[in-house]
PDB file of C-alpha atoms and ligand atoms in Angstrom:
ATOM      1  CA  UNK A   1       0.073  -0.171  -0.209  1.00 65.00           C
ATOM      2  CA  UNK A   2       3.166   2.239   0.597  1.00 76.00           C
ATOM      3  CA  UNK A   3       3.968   1.711  -2.920  1.00 72.00           C
ATOM      4  CA  UNK A   4       0.634   2.630  -4.405  1.00 73.00           C
ATOM      5  CA  UNK A   5      -1.574   5.087  -2.038  1.00 76.00           C
ATOM      6  CA  UNK A   6       1.751   6.566   0.382  1.00 79.00           C
ATOM      7  CA  UNK A   7      -0.453   4.802   3.473  1.00 88.00           C
ATOM      8  CA  UNK A   8       2.116   2.416   5.240  1.00 89.00           C
ATOM      9  CA  UNK A   9       1.249  -0.642   6.444  1.00 84.00           C
ATOM     10  CA  UNK A  10       2.104  -2.489   9.707  1.00 80.00           C
ATOM     11  CA  UNK A  11       4.962  -4.386   8.824  1.00 87.00           C
ATOM     12  CA  UNK A  12       6.351  -1.368   7.380  1.00 88.00           C
ATOM     13  CA  UNK A  13       5.781   0.026   9.983  1.00 92.00           C
ATOM     14  CA  UNK A  14       7.240  -2.165  12.358  1.00 90.00           C
ATOM     15  CA  UNK A  15      10.951  -0.489  12.649  1.00 87.00           C
ATOM     16  CA  UNK A  16       9.322   2.763  12.906  1.00 94.00           C
ATOM     17  CA  UNK A  17       7.323   2.044  16.519  1.00 96.00           C
ATOM     18  CA  UNK A  18       9.337   1.189  19.620  1.00 97.00           C
ATOM     19  CA  UNK A  19       8.362  -2.233  21.296  1.00 96.00           C
ATOM     20  CA  UNK A  20       5.769  -1.736  24.489  1.00 96.00           C
ATOM     21  CA  UNK A  21       7.970  -1.370  26.799  1.00 97.00           C
ATOM     22  CA  UNK A  22       9.801   2.125  25.040  1.00 98.00           C
ATOM     23  CA  UNK A  23       6.329   2.743  24.644  1.00 97.00           C
ATOM     24  CA  UNK A  24       5.269   2.482  28.160  1.00 97.00           C
ATOM     25  CA  UNK A  25       8.137   4.419  29.461  1.00 98.00           C
ATOM     26  CA  UNK A  26       6.812   7.630  28.398  1.00 98.00           C
ATOM     27  CA  UNK A  27       6.363   9.968  25.058  1.00 98.00           C
ATOM     28  CA  UNK A  28       8.766   8.525  21.885  1.00 98.00           C
ATOM     29  CA  UNK A  29       8.942   9.961  17.843  1.00 98.00           C
ATOM     30  CA  UNK A  30       7.426   7.712  15.685  1.00 98.00           C
ATOM     31  CA  UNK A  31       9.365   8.992  12.120  1.00 98.00           C
ATOM     32  CA  UNK A  32       6.658   7.573  10.209  1.00 97.00           C
ATOM     33  CA  UNK A  33       9.488   8.727   6.155  1.00 96.00           C
ATOM     34  CA  UNK A  34       9.813   6.143   4.283  1.00 94.00           C
ATOM     35  CA  UNK A  35      11.619   7.052   1.141  1.00 91.00           C
ATOM     36  CA  UNK A  36      15.697   8.937   0.140  1.00 94.00           C
ATOM     37  CA  UNK A  37      15.244  12.058  -0.434  1.00 95.00           C
ATOM     38  CA  UNK A  38      16.829  14.540  -0.219  1.00 97.00           C
ATOM     39  CA  UNK A  39      15.823  15.896   3.695  1.00 97.00           C
ATOM     40  CA  UNK A  40      17.564  15.700   6.817  1.00 97.00           C
ATOM     41  CA  UNK A  41      15.384  18.849   8.948  1.00 97.00           C
ATOM     42  CA  UNK A  42      14.002  16.087  11.264  1.00 98.00           C
ATOM     43  CA  UNK A  43      18.476  15.556  11.979  1.00 97.00           C
ATOM     44  CA  UNK A  44      19.057  19.272  12.590  1.00 97.00           C
ATOM     45  CA  UNK A  45      15.855  19.624  15.293  1.00 97.00           C
ATOM     46  CA  UNK A  46      16.633  17.203  18.053  1.00 98.00           C
ATOM     47  CA  UNK A  47      17.988  18.547  20.779  1.00 98.00           C
ATOM     48  CA  UNK A  48      19.403  15.528  22.162  1.00 98.00           C
ATOM     49  CA  UNK A  49      20.847  13.763  18.988  1.00 98.00           C
ATOM     50  CA  UNK A  50      18.053  11.315  19.288  1.00 98.00           C
ATOM     51  CA  UNK A  51      18.256  11.632  14.992  1.00 98.00           C
ATOM     52  CA  UNK A  52      21.499   9.462  13.842  1.00 97.00           C
ATOM     53  CA  UNK A  53      23.679  11.942  11.982  1.00 97.00           C
ATOM     54  CA  UNK A  54      23.296  11.327   8.373  1.00 95.00           C
ATOM     55  CA  UNK A  55      26.264  10.485   6.749  1.00 95.00           C
ATOM     56  CA  UNK A  56      23.897  11.339   3.365  1.00 95.00           C
ATOM     57  CA  UNK A  57      21.652  14.449   2.829  1.00 96.00           C
ATOM     58  CA  UNK A  58      19.224  11.651   0.988  1.00 97.00           C
ATOM     59  CA  UNK A  59      19.466   8.620   4.462  1.00 96.00           C
ATOM     60  CA  UNK A  60      16.447   7.861   5.352  1.00 96.00           C
ATOM     61  CA  UNK A  61      16.060   8.829   9.476  1.00 97.00           C
ATOM     62  CA  UNK A  62      17.122   6.582  12.519  1.00 97.00           C
ATOM     63  CA  UNK A  63      16.189   7.128  15.585  1.00 98.00           C
ATOM     64  CA  UNK A  64      16.802   6.080  18.845  1.00 98.00           C
ATOM     65  CA  UNK A  65      13.540   4.647  20.847  1.00 98.00           C
ATOM     66  CA  UNK A  66      15.772   5.277  23.898  1.00 97.00           C
ATOM     67  CA  UNK A  67      17.391   8.487  23.818  1.00 98.00           C
ATOM     68  CA  UNK A  68      14.412  10.582  22.193  1.00 98.00           C
ATOM     69  CA  UNK A  69      12.193  12.193  25.412  1.00 98.00           C
ATOM     70  CA  UNK A  70       9.549  12.735  22.463  1.00 98.00           C
ATOM     71  CA  UNK A  71       9.708  16.728  22.844  1.00 98.00           C
ATOM     72  CA  UNK A  72       7.981  16.679  19.454  1.00 98.00           C
ATOM     73  CA  UNK A  73      10.731  19.432  17.904  1.00 98.00           C
ATOM     74  CA  UNK A  74      11.607  17.204  14.876  1.00 98.00           C
ATOM     75  CA  UNK A  75       7.260  17.044  14.558  1.00 98.00           C
ATOM     76  CA  UNK A  76       7.545  21.152  13.718  1.00 98.00           C
ATOM     77  CA  UNK A  77       9.947  20.736  11.908  1.00 98.00           C
ATOM     78  CA  UNK A  78       9.487  18.154   9.623  1.00 98.00           C
ATOM     79  CA  UNK A  79       8.217  19.246   5.452  1.00 97.00           C
ATOM     80  CA  UNK A  80       6.732  16.210   5.196  1.00 96.00           C
ATOM     81  CA  UNK A  81       4.470  15.950   7.688  1.00 97.00           C
ATOM     82  CA  UNK A  82       5.526  12.376   8.862  1.00 97.00           C
ATOM     83  CA  UNK A  83       6.731  12.851  12.970  1.00 98.00           C
ATOM     84  CA  UNK A  84       4.317  12.008  14.927  1.00 98.00           C
ATOM     85  CA  UNK A  85       5.074  11.717  18.620  1.00 98.00           C
ATOM     86  CA  UNK A  86       3.198   9.221  20.762  1.00 98.00           C
ATOM     87  CA  UNK A  87       2.831   9.322  24.505  1.00 98.00           C
ATOM     88  CA  UNK A  88       1.174   6.185  26.203  1.00 98.00           C
ATOM     89  CA  UNK A  89       1.437   7.267  29.835  1.00 98.00           C
ATOM     90  CA  UNK A  90      -0.559  10.151  28.902  1.00 97.00           C
ATOM     91  CA  UNK A  91      -2.783   8.878  25.727  1.00 98.00           C
ATOM     92  CA  UNK A  92      -1.477  11.735  23.655  1.00 98.00           C
ATOM     93  CA  UNK A  93      -0.712  12.403  20.483  1.00 98.00           C
ATOM     94  CA  UNK A  94       1.604  15.507  19.053  1.00 98.00           C
ATOM     95  CA  UNK A  95       1.013  15.602  15.067  1.00 98.00           C
ATOM     96  CA  UNK A  96       1.849  18.419  12.895  1.00 98.00           C
ATOM     97  CA  UNK A  97      -1.131  20.368  11.397  1.00 98.00           C
ATOM     98  CA  UNK A  98      -1.363  22.967   8.329  1.00 97.00           C
ATOM     99  CA  UNK A  99      -4.568  23.741   8.475  1.00 96.00           C
ATOM    100  CA  UNK A 100      -6.668  26.991   8.956  1.00 95.00           C
ATOM    101  CA  UNK A 101      -7.892  27.852  11.346  1.00 95.00           C
ATOM    102  CA  UNK A 102      -6.292  26.006  13.985  1.00 97.00           C
ATOM    103  CA  UNK A 103      -8.329  24.433  17.116  1.00 97.00           C
ATOM    104  CA  UNK A 104      -7.901  25.834  20.250  1.00 97.00           C
ATOM    105  CA  UNK A 105      -7.515  24.416  23.783  1.00 98.00           C
ATOM    106  CA  UNK A 106     -10.068  22.051  24.979  1.00 98.00           C
ATOM    107  CA  UNK A 107     -11.992  21.909  21.405  1.00 98.00           C
ATOM    108  CA  UNK A 108     -13.263  18.114  20.598  1.00 98.00           C
ATOM    109  CA  UNK A 109     -11.794  17.542  17.477  1.00 98.00           C
ATOM    110  CA  UNK A 110     -12.587  14.399  14.796  1.00 98.00           C
ATOM    111  CA  UNK A 111      -9.418  12.256  14.795  1.00 98.00           C
ATOM    112  CA  UNK A 112      -8.876  10.314  11.114  1.00 98.00           C
ATOM    113  CA  UNK A 113      -6.708   7.764   9.971  1.00 97.00           C
ATOM    114  CA  UNK A 114      -4.167   7.598   8.220  1.00 95.00           C
ATOM    115  CA  UNK A 115      -6.396   6.806   5.239  1.00 94.00           C
ATOM    116  CA  UNK A 116      -7.706   9.850   6.898  1.00 95.00           C
ATOM    117  CA  UNK A 117     -11.382   7.909   7.733  1.00 97.00           C
ATOM    118  CA  UNK A 118     -12.641   9.418  10.791  1.00 97.00           C
ATOM    119  CA  UNK A 119     -12.310   6.854  13.644  1.00 97.00           C
ATOM    120  CA  UNK A 120     -12.932   8.567  17.401  1.00 97.00           C
ATOM    121  CA  UNK A 121     -13.945  11.685  19.124  1.00 97.00           C
ATOM    122  CA  UNK A 122      -9.875  14.136  20.377  1.00 98.00           C
ATOM    123  CA  UNK A 123      -9.634  16.475  22.451  1.00 98.00           C
ATOM    124  CA  UNK A 124      -6.654  19.282  21.579  1.00 98.00           C
ATOM    125  CA  UNK A 125      -4.809  19.788  24.952  1.00 98.00           C
ATOM    126  CA  UNK A 126      -2.011  21.948  23.560  1.00 98.00           C
ATOM    127  CA  UNK A 127      -1.650  23.536  19.951  1.00 98.00           C
ATOM    128  CA  UNK A 128       1.765  24.506  20.381  1.00 98.00           C
ATOM    129  CA  UNK A 129       3.108  27.352  17.696  1.00 97.00           C
ATOM    130  CA  UNK A 130       6.855  28.266  17.570  1.00 97.00           C
ATOM    131  CA  UNK A 131       8.642  30.177  15.818  1.00 97.00           C
ATOM    132  CA  UNK A 132      11.078  27.605  14.134  1.00 97.00           C
ATOM    133  CA  UNK A 133       8.215  25.595  13.728  1.00 97.00           C
ATOM    134  CA  UNK A 134       7.107  28.079  10.182  1.00 96.00           C
ATOM    135  CA  UNK A 135       3.915  27.841   9.752  1.00 94.00           C
ATOM    136  CA  UNK A 136       3.160  24.332  10.939  1.00 98.00           C
ATOM    137  CA  UNK A 137       1.653  24.025  14.427  1.00 98.00           C
ATOM    138  CA  UNK A 138       1.957  21.633  16.801  1.00 98.00           C
ATOM    139  CA  UNK A 139      -1.093  19.550  18.000  1.00 98.00           C
ATOM    140  CA  UNK A 140      -2.168  17.571  21.373  1.00 98.00           C
ATOM    141  CA  UNK A 141      -4.582  15.619  21.044  1.00 98.00           C
ATOM    142  CA  UNK A 142      -5.694  12.874  23.496  1.00 98.00           C
ATOM    143  CA  UNK A 143      -6.767   9.744  22.640  1.00 97.00           C
ATOM    144  CA  UNK A 144      -7.982   6.083  23.464  1.00 97.00           C
ATOM    145  CA  UNK A 145      -4.362   4.816  24.456  1.00 96.00           C
ATOM    146  CA  UNK A 146      -5.624   1.811  20.862  1.00 97.00           C
ATOM    147  CA  UNK A 147      -6.168   4.636  18.717  1.00 97.00           C
ATOM    148  CA  UNK A 148      -2.561   5.995  19.176  1.00 97.00           C
ATOM    149  CA  UNK A 149      -0.623   4.915  16.619  1.00 96.00           C
ATOM    150  CA  UNK A 150      -3.869   5.447  14.538  1.00 96.00           C
ATOM    151  CA  UNK A 151      -4.746   8.542  15.010  1.00 98.00           C
ATOM    152  CA  UNK A 152      -2.751  10.481  12.454  1.00 97.00           C
ATOM    153  CA  UNK A 153      -4.510  13.868  11.529  1.00 98.00           C
ATOM    154  CA  UNK A 154      -8.135  15.292  12.459  1.00 98.00           C
ATOM    155  CA  UNK A 155     -10.861  17.384  11.029  1.00 97.00           C
ATOM    156  CA  UNK A 156     -12.733  20.309  12.622  1.00 95.00           C
ATOM    157  CA  UNK A 157     -16.331  19.823  13.072  1.00 81.00           C
ATOM    158  CA  UNK A 158     -18.313  19.178   9.325  1.00 65.00           C
ATOM    159  CA  UNK A 159     -15.185  20.592   7.455  1.00 53.00           C
TER     160      UNK A 159
HETATM  161  S1  LIG B   1      10.855  14.375  19.628  1.00 89.29           S
HETATM  162 FE1  LIG B   1      12.236  15.612  20.499  1.00 89.29          FE
HETATM  163  S2  LIG B   1      13.350  13.736  21.001  1.00 89.29           S
HETATM  164 FE2  LIG B   1      12.379  12.696  20.122  1.00 89.29          FE
HETATM  165  S3  LIG B   1      13.695  12.513  17.852  1.00 89.29           S
HETATM  166 FE3  LIG B   1      12.283  14.188  17.747  1.00 89.29          FE
HETATM  167  S4  LIG B   1      13.502  16.209  18.912  1.00 89.29           S
HETATM  168 FE4  LIG B   1      14.271  14.543  18.994  1.00 89.29          FE
HETATM  169  S1  LIG B   2      12.574  16.030   8.364  1.00 89.29           S
HETATM  170 FE1  LIG B   2      10.584  14.216   7.415  1.00 89.29          FE
HETATM  171  S2  LIG B   2      10.504  14.093   4.831  1.00 89.29           S
HETATM  172 FE2  LIG B   2      12.753  15.152   5.691  1.00 89.29          FE
HETATM  173  S3  LIG B   2      14.095  13.042   6.384  1.00 89.29           S
HETATM  174 FE3  LIG B   2      12.850  14.402   8.361  1.00 89.29          FE
HETATM  175  S4  LIG B   2      11.296  12.456   8.138  1.00 89.29           S
HETATM  176 FE4  LIG B   2      11.181  12.470   5.872  1.00 89.29          FE
END
């Protein structure tokens, strides 16, 4: 499905998702970037060097799950909108968002999966807008634990 529609399958995601033990320890980035492309802002954005140094700008990013703190700095700086943070301790997913209007804290939105299908209602708990993110916002959503690895976008109301 990745080849035809650009949507990763569970087996595509296997190498991008840490084991259960790491997930239970706290927030961690899930880098859903699969192609060799000339792009490396993720590497440069990480304050703790959790993304392995690129030997070539075409490298596919490799994340050290144990070093990642889940801070989300890479989420807002990835031009491909390919990075998410999941936090199984709090039931939070942090995702990049480039539509207007932005949601507000406390607002209920409709969470979407990778196919764009509506899968649940979610509450916005934070909207991060930093100058280093340029026009990308990082939106934090409360979602049911079993959907943390499914929710990858959202829409507001009946758009
Ligand atoms: S979430 Fe933070 S610590 Fe983890 S890879 Fe991204 S920038 Fe680095
Ligand atoms: S910045 Fe995003 S699109 Fe670019 S290599 Fe990193 S994860 Fe992939």
